[in-house]
PDB file of C-alpha atoms in Angstrom:
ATOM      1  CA  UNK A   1      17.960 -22.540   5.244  1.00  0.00           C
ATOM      2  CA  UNK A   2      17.398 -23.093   1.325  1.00  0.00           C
ATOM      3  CA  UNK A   3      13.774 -22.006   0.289  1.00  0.00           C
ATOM      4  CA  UNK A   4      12.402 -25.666  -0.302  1.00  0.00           C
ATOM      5  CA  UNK A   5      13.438 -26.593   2.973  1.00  0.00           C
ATOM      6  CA  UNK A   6      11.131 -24.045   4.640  1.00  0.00           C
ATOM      7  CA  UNK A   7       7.726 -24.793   5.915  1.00  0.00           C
ATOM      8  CA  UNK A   8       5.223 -24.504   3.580  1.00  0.00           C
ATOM      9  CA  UNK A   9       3.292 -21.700   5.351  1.00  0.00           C
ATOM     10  CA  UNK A  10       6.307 -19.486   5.513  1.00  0.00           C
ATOM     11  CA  UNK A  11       7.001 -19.632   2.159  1.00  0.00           C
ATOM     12  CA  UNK A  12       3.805 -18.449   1.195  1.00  0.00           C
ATOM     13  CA  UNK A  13       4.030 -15.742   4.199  1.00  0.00           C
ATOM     14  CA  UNK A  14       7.317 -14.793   2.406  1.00  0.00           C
ATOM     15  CA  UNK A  15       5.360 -14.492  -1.109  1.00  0.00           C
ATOM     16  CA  UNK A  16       2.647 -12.505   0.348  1.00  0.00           C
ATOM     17  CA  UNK A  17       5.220 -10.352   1.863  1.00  0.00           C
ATOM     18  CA  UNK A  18       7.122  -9.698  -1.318  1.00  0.00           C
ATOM     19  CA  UNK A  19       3.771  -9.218  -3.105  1.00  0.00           C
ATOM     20  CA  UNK A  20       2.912  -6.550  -0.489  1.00  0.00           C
ATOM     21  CA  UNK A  21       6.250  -4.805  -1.164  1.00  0.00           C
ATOM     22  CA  UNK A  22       5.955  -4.733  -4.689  1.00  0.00           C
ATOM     23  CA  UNK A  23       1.848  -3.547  -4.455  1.00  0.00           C
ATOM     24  CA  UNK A  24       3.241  -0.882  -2.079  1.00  0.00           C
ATOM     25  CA  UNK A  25       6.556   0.378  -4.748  1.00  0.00           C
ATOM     26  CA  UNK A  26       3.662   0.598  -7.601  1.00  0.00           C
ATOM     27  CA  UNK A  27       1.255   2.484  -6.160  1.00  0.00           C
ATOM     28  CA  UNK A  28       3.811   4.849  -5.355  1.00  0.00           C
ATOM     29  CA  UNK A  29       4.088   6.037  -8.833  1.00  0.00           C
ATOM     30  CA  UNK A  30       7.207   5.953 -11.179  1.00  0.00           C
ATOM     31  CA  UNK A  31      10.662   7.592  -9.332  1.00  0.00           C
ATOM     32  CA  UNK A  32      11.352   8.792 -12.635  1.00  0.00           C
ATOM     33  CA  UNK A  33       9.908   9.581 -15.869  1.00  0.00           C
ATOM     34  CA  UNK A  34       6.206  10.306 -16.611  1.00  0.00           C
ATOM     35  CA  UNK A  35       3.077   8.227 -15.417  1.00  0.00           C
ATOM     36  CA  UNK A  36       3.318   4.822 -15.967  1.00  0.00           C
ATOM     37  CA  UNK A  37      -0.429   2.509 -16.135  1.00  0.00           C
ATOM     38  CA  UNK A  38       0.218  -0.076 -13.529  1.00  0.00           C
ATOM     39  CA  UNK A  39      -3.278  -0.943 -13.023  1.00  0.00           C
ATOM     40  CA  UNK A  40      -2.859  -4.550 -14.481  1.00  0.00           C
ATOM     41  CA  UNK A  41      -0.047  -5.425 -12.794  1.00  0.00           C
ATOM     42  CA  UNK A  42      -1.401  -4.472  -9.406  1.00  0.00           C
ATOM     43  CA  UNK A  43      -4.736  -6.508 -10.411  1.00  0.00           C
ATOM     44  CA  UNK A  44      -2.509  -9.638 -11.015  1.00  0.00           C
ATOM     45  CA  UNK A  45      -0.545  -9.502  -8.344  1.00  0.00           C
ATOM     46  CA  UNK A  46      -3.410  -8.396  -6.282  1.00  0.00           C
ATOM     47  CA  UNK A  47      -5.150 -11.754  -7.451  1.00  0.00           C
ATOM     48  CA  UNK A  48      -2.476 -13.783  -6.735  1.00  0.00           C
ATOM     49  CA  UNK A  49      -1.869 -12.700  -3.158  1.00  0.00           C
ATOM     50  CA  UNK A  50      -5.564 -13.387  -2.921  1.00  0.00           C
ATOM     51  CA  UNK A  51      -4.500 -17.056  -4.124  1.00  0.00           C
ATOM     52  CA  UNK A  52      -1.938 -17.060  -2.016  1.00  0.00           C
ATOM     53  CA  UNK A  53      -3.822 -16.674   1.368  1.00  0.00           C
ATOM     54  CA  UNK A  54      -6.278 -18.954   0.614  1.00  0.00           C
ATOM     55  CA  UNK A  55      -3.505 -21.661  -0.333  1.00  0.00           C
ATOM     56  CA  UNK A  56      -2.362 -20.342   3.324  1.00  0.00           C
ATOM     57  CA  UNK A  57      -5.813 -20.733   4.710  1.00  0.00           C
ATOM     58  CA  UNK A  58      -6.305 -24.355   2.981  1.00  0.00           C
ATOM     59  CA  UNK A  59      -3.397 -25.623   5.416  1.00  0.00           C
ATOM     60  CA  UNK A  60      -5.144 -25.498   8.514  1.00  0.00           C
ATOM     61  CA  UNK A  61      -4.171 -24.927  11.948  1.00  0.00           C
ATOM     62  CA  UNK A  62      -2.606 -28.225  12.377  1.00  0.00           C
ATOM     63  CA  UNK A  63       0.657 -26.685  11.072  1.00  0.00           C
ATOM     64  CA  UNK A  64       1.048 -24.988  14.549  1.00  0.00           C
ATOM     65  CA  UNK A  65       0.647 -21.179  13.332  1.00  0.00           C
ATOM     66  CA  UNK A  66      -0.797 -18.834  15.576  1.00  0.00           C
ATOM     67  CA  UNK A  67      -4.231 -18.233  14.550  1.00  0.00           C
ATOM     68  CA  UNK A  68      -6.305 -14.753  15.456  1.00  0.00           C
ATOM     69  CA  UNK A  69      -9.754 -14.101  16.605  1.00  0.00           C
ATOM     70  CA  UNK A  70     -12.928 -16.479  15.373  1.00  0.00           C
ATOM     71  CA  UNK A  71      -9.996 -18.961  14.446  1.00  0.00           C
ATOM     72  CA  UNK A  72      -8.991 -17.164  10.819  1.00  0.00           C
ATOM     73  CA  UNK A  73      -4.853 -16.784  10.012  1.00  0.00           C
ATOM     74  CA  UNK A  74      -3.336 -13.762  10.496  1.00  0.00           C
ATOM     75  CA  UNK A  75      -2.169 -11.746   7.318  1.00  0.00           C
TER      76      UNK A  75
END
């Protein structure tokens, strides 16, 4: 299955994902070399998986995810 042809709501599942991953590799630190300043990289992608689960949350249950307690999405 192409990426346009998945639901909505898992494509953005699948962008927060890869956003998680890539928070996760830079806060880590460099592999190699000295320090590196990451800190406005992580605050823009920070921000956009913040945009990202409210474009999630904007969908609404109606598209037959599971939701968790009180009725909010699970991350």
């Amino acid at each position: 299955m192409s990426e346009s042809e998945k639901p909505l709501r898992q494509q953005i599942d699948d962008a927060m994902a890869t956003i998680r991953q890539q928070l996760d590799r830079l806060r880590e630190g460099p592999t190699m070399g000295g320090p590196s300043d990451d800190r406005s990289v992580i605050a823009d992608l920070e921000a956009e998986y913040q945009r990202l689960k409210e474009a999630r949350r904007g969908l609404g249950p109606h598209d037959g995810e599971p939701e968790g307690p009180g009725g909010e999405l699970q991350d």
